[in-house]
Coordinates of N, CA and C and ligand atoms in Angstrom, one line a residue:
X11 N 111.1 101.9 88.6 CA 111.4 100.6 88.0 C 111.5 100.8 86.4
X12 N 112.4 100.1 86.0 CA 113.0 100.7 84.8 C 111.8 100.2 83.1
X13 N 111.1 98.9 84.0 CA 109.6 98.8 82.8 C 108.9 99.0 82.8
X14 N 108.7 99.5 84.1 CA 107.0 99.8 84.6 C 106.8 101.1 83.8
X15 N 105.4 101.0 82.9 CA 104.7 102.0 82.0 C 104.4 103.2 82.7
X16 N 103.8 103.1 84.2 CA 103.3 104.4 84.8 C 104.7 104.7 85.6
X17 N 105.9 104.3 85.6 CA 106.8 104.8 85.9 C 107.5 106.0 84.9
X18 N 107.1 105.1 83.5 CA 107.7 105.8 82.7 C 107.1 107.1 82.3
X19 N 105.4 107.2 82.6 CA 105.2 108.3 82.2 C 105.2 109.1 83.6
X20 N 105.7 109.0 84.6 CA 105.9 109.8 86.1 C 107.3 110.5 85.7
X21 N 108.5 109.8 84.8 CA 109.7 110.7 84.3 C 109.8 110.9 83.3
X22 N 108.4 110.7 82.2 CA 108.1 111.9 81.1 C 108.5 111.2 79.6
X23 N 108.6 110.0 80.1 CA 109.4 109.2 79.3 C 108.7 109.0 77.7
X24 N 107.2 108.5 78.4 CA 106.1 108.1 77.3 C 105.0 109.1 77.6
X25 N 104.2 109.6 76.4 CA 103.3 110.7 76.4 C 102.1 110.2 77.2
X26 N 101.1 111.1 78.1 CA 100.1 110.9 78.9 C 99.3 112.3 78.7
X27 N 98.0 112.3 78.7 CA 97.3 113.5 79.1 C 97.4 113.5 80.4
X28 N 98.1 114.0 81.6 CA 98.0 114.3 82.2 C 97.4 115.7 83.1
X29 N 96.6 115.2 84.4 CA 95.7 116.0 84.4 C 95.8 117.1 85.7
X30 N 96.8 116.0 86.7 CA 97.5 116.8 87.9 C 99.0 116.0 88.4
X31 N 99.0 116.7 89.1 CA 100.7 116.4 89.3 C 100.7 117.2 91.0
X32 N 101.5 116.3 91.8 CA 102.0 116.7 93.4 C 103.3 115.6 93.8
X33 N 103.4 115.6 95.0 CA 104.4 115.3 95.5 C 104.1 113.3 95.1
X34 N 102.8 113.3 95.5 CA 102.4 111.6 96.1 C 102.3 111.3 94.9
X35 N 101.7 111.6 93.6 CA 100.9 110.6 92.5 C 100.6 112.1 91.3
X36 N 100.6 110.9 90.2 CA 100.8 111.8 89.1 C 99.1 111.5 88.5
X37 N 98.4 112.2 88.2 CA 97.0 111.7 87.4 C 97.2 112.2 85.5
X38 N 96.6 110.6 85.1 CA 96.3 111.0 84.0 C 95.3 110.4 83.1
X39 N 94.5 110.6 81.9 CA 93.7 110.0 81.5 C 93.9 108.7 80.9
X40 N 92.8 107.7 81.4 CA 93.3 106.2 80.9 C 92.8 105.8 79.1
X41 N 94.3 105.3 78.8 CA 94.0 105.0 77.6 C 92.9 104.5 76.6
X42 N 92.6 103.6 77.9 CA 91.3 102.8 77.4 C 90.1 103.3 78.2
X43 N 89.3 104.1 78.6 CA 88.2 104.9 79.4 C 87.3 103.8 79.6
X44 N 86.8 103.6 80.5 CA 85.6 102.9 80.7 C 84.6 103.4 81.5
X45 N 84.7 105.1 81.4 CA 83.3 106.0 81.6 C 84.0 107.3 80.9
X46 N 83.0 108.0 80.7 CA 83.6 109.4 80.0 C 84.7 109.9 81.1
X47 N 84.1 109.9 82.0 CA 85.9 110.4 82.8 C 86.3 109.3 83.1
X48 N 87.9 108.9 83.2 CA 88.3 107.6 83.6 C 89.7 108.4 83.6
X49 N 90.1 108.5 84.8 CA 91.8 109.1 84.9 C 92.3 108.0 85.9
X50 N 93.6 107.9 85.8 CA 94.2 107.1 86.4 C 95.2 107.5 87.6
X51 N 95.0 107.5 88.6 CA 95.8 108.1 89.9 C 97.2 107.3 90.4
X52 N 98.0 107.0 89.8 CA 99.6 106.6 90.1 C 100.4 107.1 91.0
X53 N 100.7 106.4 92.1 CA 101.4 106.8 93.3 C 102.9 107.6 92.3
X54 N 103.6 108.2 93.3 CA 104.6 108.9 92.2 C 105.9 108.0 93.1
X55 N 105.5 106.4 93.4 CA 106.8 105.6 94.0 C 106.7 104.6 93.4
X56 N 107.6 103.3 92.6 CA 107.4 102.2 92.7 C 106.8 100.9 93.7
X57 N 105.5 101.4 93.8 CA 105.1 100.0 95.1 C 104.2 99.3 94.4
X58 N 104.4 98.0 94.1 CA 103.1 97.2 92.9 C 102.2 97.2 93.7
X59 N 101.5 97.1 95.3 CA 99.8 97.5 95.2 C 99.8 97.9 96.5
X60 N 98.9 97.8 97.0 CA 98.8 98.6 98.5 C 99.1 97.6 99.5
X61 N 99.5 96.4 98.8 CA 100.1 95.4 100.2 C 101.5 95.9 99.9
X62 N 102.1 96.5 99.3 CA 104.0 97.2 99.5 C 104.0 98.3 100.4
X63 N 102.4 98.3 100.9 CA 103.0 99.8 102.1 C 102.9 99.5 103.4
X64 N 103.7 99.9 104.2 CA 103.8 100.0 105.8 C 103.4 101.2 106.8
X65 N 103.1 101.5 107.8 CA 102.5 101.9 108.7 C 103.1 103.7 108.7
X66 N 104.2 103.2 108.3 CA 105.1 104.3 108.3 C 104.8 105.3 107.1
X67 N 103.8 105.0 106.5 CA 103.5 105.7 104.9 C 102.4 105.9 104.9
X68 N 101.6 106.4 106.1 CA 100.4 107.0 106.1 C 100.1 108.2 105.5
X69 N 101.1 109.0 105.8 CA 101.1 110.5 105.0 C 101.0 110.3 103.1
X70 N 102.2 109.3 102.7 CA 102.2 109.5 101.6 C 100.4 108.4 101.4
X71 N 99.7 107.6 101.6 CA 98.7 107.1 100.9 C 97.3 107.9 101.6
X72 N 97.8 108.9 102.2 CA 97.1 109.7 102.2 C 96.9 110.7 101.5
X73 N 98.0 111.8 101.1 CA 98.4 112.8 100.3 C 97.3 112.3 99.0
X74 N 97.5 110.6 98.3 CA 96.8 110.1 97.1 C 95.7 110.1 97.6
X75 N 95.1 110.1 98.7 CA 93.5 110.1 98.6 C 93.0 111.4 98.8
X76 N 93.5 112.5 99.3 CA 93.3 114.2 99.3 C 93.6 114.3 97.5
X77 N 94.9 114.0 97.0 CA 94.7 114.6 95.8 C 93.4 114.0 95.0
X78 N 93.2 112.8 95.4 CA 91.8 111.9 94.1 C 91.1 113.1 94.8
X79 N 90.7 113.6 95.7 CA 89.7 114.3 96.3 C 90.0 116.1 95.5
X80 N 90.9 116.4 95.3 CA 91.7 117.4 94.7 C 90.8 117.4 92.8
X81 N 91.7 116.1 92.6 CA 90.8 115.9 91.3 C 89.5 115.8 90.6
X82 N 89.2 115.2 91.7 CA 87.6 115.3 91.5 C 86.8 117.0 91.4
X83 N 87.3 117.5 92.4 CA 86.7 119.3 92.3 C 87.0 119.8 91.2
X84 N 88.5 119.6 90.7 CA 89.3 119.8 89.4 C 88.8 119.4 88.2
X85 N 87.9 118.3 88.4 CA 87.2 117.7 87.0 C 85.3 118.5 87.3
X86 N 85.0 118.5 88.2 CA 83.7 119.3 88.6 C 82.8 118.1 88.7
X87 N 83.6 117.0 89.7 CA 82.3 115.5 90.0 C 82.2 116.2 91.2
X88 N 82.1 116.9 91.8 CA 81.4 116.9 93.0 C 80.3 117.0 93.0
X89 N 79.4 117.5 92.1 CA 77.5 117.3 91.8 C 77.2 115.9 91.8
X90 N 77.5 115.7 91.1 CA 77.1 114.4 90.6 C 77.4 112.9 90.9
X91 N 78.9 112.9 91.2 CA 79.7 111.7 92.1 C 80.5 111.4 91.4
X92 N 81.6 110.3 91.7 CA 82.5 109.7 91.0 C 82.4 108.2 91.7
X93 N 83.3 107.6 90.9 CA 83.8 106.0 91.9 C 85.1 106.3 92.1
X94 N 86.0 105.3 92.9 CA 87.4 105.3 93.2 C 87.1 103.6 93.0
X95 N 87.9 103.2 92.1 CA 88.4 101.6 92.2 C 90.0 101.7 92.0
X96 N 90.3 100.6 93.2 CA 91.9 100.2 93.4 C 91.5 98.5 92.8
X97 N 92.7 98.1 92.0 CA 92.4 97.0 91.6 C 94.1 96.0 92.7
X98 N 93.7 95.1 93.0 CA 94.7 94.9 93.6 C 95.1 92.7 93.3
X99 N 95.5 92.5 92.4 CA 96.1 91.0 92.3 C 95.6 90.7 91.3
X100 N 95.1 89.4 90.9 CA 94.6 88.7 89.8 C 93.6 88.3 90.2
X101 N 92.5 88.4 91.4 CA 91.6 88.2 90.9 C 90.7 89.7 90.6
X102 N 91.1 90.6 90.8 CA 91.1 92.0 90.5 C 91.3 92.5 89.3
X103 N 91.9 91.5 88.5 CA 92.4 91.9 87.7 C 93.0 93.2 87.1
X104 N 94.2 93.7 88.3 CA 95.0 94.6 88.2 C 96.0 93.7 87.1
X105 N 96.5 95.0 85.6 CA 97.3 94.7 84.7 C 98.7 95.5 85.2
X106 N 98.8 97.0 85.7 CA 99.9 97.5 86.0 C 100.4 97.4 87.4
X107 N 101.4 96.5 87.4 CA 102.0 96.1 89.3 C 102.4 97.8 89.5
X108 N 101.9 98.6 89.4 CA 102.4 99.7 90.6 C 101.0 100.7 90.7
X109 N 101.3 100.9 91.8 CA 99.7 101.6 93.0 C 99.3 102.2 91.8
X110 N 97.8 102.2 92.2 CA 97.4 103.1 91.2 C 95.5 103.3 92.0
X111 N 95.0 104.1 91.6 CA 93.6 104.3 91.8 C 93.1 104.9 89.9
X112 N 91.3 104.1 89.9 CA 90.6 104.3 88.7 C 90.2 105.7 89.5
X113 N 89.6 106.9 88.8 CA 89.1 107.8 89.1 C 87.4 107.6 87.8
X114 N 86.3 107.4 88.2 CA 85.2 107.4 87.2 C 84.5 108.0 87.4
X115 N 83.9 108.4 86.2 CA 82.6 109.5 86.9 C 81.9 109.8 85.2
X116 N 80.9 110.8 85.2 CA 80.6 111.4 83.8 C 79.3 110.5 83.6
X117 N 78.3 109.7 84.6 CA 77.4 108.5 84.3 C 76.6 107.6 85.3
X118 N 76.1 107.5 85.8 CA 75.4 106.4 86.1 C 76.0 105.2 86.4
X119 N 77.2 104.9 87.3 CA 77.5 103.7 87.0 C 77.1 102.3 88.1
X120 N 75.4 102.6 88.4 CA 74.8 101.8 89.2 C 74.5 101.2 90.9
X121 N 73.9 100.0 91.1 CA 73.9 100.3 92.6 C 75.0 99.5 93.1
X122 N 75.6 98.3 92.1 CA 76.8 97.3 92.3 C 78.3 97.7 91.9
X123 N 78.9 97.7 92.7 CA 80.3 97.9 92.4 C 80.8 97.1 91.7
X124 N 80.2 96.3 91.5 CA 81.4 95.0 90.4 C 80.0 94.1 89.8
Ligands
LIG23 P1 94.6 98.0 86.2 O1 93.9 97.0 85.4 O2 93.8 98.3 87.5 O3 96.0 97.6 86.5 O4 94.5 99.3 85.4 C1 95.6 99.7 84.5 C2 95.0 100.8 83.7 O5 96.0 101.6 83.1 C3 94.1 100.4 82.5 O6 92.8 100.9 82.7 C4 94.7 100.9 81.3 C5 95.7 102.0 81.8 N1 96.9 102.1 81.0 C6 97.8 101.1 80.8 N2 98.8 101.5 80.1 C7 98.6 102.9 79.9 C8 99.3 103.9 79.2 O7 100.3 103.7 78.6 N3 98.7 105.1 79.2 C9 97.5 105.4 79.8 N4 97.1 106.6 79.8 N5 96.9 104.5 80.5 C10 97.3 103.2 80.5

């Protein structure tokens, strides 16, 4: 989609630290961090959240949860842990309409998820 920001850095458009790259989702670090690691996992298709996928795309929202699992070894959370948050609508307060996964870790971040 020709506005979407994590589109544009999937075709190189706008600069990202990016951290991995595969067929399903591009990872990179989020602008705004809200733990020492905070990378952002971007499906590598235009779908605004995980209600745009069908039955038929198991492989591909899979592929994104092997690579988060890819990246986490990659960053060296497996000692210690990470979180995975998907933000999905408004009351989620998801800001970018296309899939995406928080990757967190580097901290303590409690016994409550929200
Ligand atoms: P969400 O609220 O779940 O839609 O998260 C969107 C995240 O994307 C938010 O944590 C900030 C991050 N983000 C937005 N624009 C950019 C950008 O241009 N570059 C990077 N690296 N991250 C971005």
């Amino acid at each position: 989609m020709n506005s979407c920001i994590f589109c544009k850095i999937i075709k190189g458009e706008i600069p990202a630290s990016v951290v991995y790259e595969d067929e399903y989702c591009i990872a990179f670090r989020d602008i705004a961090p809200q733990m020492p690691v905070h990378i952002v996992v971007a499906a590598k298709k235009h779908v605004p959240s995980l209600l745009g996928f069908a039955n038929g795309e198991k492989e591909f929202l899979g592929g994104i949860q092997l690579a988060i699992a890819k990246i986490a070894r990659l960053e060296g959370l497996g000692e210690n842990g990470f979180r995975v948050v998907n933000n999905c609508g408004a009351d989620a307060h998801q800001s970018v309409p296309h899939l995406h996964y928080h990757l967190l870790a580097g901290g303590d971040m409690g016994e409550r998820i929200v």
